[in-house]
Coordinates of C-alpha atoms and ligand atoms in Angstrom, one line a residue:
X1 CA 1.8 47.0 -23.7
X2 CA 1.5 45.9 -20.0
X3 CA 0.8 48.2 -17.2
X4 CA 0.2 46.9 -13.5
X5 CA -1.1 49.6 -11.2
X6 CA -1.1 49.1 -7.7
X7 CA -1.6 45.3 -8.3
X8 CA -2.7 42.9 -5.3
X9 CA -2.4 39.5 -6.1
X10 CA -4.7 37.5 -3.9
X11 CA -5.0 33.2 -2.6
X12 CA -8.5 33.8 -1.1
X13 CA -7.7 36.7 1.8
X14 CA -3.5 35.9 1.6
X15 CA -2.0 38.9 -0.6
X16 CA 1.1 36.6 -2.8
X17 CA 2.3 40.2 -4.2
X18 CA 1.1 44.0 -3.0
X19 CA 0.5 47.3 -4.4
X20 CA 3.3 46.4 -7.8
X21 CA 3.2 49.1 -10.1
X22 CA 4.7 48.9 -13.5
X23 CA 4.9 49.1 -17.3
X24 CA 6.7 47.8 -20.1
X25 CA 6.8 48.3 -23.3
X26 CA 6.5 46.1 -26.8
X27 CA 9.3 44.1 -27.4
X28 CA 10.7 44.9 -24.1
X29 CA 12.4 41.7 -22.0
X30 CA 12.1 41.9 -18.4
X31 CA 13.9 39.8 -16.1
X32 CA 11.4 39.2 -13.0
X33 CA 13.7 38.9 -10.2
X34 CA 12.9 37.9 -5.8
X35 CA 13.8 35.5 -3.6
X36 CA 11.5 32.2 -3.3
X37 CA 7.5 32.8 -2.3
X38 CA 8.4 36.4 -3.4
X39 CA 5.9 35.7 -6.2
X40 CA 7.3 35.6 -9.6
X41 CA 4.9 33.0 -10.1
X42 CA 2.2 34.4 -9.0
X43 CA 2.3 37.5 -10.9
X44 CA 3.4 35.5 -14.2
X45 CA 0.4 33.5 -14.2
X46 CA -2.2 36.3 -13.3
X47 CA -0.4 38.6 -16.8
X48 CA -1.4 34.7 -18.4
X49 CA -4.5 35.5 -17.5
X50 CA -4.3 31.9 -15.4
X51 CA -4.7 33.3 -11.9
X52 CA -7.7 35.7 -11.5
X53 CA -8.3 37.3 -8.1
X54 CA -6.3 40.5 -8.2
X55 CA -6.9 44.4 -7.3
X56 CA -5.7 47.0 -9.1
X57 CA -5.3 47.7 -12.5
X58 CA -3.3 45.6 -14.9
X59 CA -3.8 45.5 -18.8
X60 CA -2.4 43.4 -21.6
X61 CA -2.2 45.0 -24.9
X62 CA -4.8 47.4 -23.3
X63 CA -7.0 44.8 -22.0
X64 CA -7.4 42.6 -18.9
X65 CA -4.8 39.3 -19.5
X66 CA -8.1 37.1 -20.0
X67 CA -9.5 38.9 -23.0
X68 CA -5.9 38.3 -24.7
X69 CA -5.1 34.9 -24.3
X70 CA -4.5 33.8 -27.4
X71 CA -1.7 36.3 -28.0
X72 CA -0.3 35.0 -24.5
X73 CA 2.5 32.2 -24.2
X74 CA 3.0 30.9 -20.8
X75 CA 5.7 28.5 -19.9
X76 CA 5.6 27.0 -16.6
X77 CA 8.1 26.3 -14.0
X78 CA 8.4 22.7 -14.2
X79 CA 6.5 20.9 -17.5
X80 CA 3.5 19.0 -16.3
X81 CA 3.9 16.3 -19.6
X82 CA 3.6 12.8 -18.1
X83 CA 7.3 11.2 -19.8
X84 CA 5.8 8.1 -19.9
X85 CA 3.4 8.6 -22.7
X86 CA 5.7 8.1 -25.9
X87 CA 5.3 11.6 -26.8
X88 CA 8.0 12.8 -30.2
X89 CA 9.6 16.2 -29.9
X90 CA 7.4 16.9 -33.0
X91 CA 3.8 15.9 -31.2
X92 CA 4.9 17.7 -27.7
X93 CA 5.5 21.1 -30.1
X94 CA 2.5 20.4 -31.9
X95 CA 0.5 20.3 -28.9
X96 CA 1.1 24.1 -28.4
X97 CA -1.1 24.5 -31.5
X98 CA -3.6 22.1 -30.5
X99 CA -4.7 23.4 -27.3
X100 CA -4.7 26.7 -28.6
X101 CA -7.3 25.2 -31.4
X102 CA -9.1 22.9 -28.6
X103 CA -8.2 19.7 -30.6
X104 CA -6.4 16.4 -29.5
X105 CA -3.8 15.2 -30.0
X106 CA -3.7 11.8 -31.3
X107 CA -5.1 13.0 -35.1
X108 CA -2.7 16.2 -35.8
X109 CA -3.2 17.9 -38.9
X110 CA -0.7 18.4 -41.5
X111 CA -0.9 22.0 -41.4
X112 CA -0.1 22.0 -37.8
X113 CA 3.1 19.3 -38.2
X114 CA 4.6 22.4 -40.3
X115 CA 4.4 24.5 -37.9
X116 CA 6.2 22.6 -35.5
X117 CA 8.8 21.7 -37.4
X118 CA 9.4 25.2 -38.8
X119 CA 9.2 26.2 -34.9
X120 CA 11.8 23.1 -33.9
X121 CA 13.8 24.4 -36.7
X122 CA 13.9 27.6 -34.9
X123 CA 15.3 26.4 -32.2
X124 CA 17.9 24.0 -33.6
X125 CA 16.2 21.0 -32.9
X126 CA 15.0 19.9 -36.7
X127 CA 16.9 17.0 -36.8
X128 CA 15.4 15.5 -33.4
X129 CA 11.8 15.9 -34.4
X130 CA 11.1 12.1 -34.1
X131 CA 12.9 11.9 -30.9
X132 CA 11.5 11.1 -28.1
X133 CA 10.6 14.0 -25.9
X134 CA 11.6 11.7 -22.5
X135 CA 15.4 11.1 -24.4
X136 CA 16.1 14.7 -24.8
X137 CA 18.6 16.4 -22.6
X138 CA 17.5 19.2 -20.3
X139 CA 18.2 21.8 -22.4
X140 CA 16.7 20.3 -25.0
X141 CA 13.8 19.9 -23.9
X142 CA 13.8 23.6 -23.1
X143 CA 14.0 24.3 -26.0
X144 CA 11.6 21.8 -27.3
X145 CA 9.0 23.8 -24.7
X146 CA 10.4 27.3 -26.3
X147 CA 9.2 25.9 -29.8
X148 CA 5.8 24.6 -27.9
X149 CA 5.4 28.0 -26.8
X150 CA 6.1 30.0 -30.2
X151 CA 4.0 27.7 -32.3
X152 CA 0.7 29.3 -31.3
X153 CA 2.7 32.8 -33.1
X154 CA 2.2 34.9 -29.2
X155 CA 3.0 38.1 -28.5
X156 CA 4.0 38.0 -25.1
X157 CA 6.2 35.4 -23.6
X158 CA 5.7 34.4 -20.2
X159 CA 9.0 31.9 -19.1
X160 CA 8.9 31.0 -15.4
X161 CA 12.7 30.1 -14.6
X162 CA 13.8 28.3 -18.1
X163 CA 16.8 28.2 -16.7
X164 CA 16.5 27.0 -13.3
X165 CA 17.0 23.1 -14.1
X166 CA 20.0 23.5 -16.6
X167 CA 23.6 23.1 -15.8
X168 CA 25.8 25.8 -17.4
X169 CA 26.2 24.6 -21.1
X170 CA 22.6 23.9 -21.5
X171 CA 21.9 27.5 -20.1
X172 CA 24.1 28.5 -22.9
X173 CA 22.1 27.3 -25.3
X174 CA 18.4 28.3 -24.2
X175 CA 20.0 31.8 -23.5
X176 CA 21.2 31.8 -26.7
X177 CA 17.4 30.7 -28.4
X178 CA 15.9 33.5 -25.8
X179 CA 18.1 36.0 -27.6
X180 CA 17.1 34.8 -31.1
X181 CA 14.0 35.1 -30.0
X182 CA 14.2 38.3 -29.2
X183 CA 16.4 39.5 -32.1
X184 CA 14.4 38.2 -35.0
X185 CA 11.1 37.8 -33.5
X186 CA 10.9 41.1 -31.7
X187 CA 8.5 39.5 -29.2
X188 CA 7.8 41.1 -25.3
X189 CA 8.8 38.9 -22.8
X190 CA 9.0 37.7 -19.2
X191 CA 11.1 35.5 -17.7
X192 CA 11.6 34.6 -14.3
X193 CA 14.8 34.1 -12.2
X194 CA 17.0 33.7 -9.3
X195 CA 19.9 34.2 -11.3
X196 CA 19.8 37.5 -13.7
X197 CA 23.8 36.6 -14.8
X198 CA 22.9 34.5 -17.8
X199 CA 20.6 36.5 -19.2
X200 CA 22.2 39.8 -18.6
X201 CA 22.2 40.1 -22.6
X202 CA 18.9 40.0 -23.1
X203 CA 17.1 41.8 -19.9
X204 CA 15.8 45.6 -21.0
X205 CA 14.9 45.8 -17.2
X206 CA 14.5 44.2 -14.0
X207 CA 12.2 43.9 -11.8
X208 CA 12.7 43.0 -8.1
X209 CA 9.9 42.2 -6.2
X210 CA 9.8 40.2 -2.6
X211 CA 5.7 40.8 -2.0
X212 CA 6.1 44.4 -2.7
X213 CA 7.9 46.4 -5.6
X214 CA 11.7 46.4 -4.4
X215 CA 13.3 48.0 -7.8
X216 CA 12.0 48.5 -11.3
X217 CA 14.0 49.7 -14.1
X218 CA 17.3 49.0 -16.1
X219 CA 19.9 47.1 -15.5
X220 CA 22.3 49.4 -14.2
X221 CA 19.5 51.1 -11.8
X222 CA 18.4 47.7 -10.6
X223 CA 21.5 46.1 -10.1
X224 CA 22.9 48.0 -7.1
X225 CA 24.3 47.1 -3.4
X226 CA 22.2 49.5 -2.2
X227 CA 19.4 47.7 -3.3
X228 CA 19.8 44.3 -4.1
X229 CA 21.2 43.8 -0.4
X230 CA 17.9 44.7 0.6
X231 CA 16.5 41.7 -0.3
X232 CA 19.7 39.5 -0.3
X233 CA 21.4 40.3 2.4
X234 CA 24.9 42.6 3.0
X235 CA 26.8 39.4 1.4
X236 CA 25.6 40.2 -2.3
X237 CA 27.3 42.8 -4.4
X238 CA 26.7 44.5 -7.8
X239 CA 29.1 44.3 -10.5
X240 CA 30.0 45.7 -13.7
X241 CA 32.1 44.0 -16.1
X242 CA 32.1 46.3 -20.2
X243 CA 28.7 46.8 -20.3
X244 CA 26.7 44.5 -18.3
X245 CA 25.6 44.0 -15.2
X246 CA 26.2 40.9 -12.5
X247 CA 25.1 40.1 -9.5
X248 CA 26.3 38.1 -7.1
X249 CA 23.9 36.8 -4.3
X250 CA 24.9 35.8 -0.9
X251 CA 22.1 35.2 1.9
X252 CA 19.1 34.1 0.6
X253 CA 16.7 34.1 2.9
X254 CA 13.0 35.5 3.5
X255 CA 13.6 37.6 6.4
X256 CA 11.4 40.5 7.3
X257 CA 9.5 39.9 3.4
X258 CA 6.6 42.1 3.3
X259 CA 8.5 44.9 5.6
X260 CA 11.3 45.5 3.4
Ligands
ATP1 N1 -2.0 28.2 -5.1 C1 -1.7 28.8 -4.0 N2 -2.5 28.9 -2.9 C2 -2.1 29.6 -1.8 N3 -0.9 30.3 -1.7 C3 -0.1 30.3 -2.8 C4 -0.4 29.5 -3.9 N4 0.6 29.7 -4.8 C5 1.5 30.4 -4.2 N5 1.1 30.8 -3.0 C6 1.8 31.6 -2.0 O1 2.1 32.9 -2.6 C7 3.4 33.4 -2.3 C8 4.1 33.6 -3.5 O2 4.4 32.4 -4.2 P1 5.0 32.3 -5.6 O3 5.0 30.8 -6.0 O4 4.3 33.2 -6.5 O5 6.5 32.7 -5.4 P2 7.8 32.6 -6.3 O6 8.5 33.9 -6.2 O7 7.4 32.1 -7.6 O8 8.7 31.5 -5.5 P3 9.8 30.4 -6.1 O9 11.0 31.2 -6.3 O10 9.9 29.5 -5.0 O11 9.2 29.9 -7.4 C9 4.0 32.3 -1.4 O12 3.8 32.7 0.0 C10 3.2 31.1 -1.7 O13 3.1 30.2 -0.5
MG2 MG1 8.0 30.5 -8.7

């Protein structure tokens, strides 16, 4: 489904992640874990297909990421919508479907308002359709980026930290759409994070990366003193409460990345 071997991620001669090897499997959700400049981004966007200059092997659905595009749904870090164009929760899903088709938005088809509403209803935002998208609450508009994403019917979902912006309540309820997502939809996924706690439900494995390949696997073999200290710092700890997995990160800092 997607296999990275010995993947280099490159900025012109700068290597932003080195020698990652991996593979995950369909349906599989893997919680991308590193402290910042580790390059979650970096290594989202080049399985998007969005960042090209790479060594190594890496294959989407058995091809390279920018012969499968269209089965690819990548949501970025921080939205790039403008909030002062008067966009409705409605047109800013709809959009999803319109790029995907290379029309504009200003004329959307009836076939395509549908679709976003069936995807809005997904995420239990029906009722809002004809809000504003610059009125919603941050985890609304999460979601409303969620349903953007889903529209266009991917296969893989790329999230880069969905959560990152939320305070706790609205984390509660995008974790709660990831999970549907997951659980009726059956769809592979990626997400991003500094903080694997809140979605702890949903991650098959984690990967920790700082440059290199730190840990890959699940949960439980991930989410150990032994190693997350080695990117964190002696201050964090592993801990196990029933059947999941927490983590509690102290020092967060960038020291020796690369050498680890
Ligand atoms: N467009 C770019 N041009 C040059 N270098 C870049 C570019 N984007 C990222 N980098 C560098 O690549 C490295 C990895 O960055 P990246 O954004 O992938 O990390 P990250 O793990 O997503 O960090 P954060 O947690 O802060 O989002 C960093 O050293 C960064 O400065
Ligand atoms: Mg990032």
């Amino acid at each position: 489904m997607i296999l990275a071997e010995n993947l280099t991620i490159y900025y012109d001669n700068y290597k932003a992640v080195e020698d990652i090897t991996f593979k995950l499997d369909s349906g599989e959700t893997l919680l991308l874990l590193g402290p910042n400049g580790a390059g979650k981004t970096s290594l989202l966007r080049t399985i998007a297909g969005l960042h090209k200059s790479y060594e190594g092997k890496l294959l989407v659905f058995g091809k390279p990421p920018v012969e499968v595009k269209d089965l690819i749904s990548y949501v970025p870090q921080s939205h790039s919508l403008n909030e002062r164009v008067p966009l409705k929760a409605i047109e800013v899903v709809a959009m999803g479907a319109l790029y995907k088709k290379g029309l504009i938005h200003f004329n959307i088809p009836k076939s395509i308002l549908k679709e976003a509403e069936e995807a809005l209803d997904f995420v239990g935002l029906g009722e809002i359709k004809n809000k504003r998208f610059a009125e919603l609450s941050g985890g609304q508009k999460q979601r409303v980026l969620l349903a953007r994403a889903l529209v266009s019917k991917p296969q893989l979902l790329l999230l880069d930290e969905p959560l990152s912006a939320l305070d706790p309540s609205a984390r509660v309820e995008v974790v709660s759409v990831l999970a549907k997502i997951k659980r009726e939809m059956g769809l592979t996924m990626i997400i991003t994070t500094h903080d694997p706690n809140p979605l702890t439900e949903i991650g098959d494995k984690i990967m920790l990366i700082n440059k290199r390949l730190i840990a890959f696997g699940a949960p439980e073999e991930v989410l150990r003193d032994e190693i997350i200290t080695k990117v964190y710092g002696p201050l964090s700890k592993a801990v196990r409460v029933g059947k999941r997995m927490y983590c509690f990160i102290g020092d967060v800092h960038l020291h020796g990345r690369g050498e680890v």
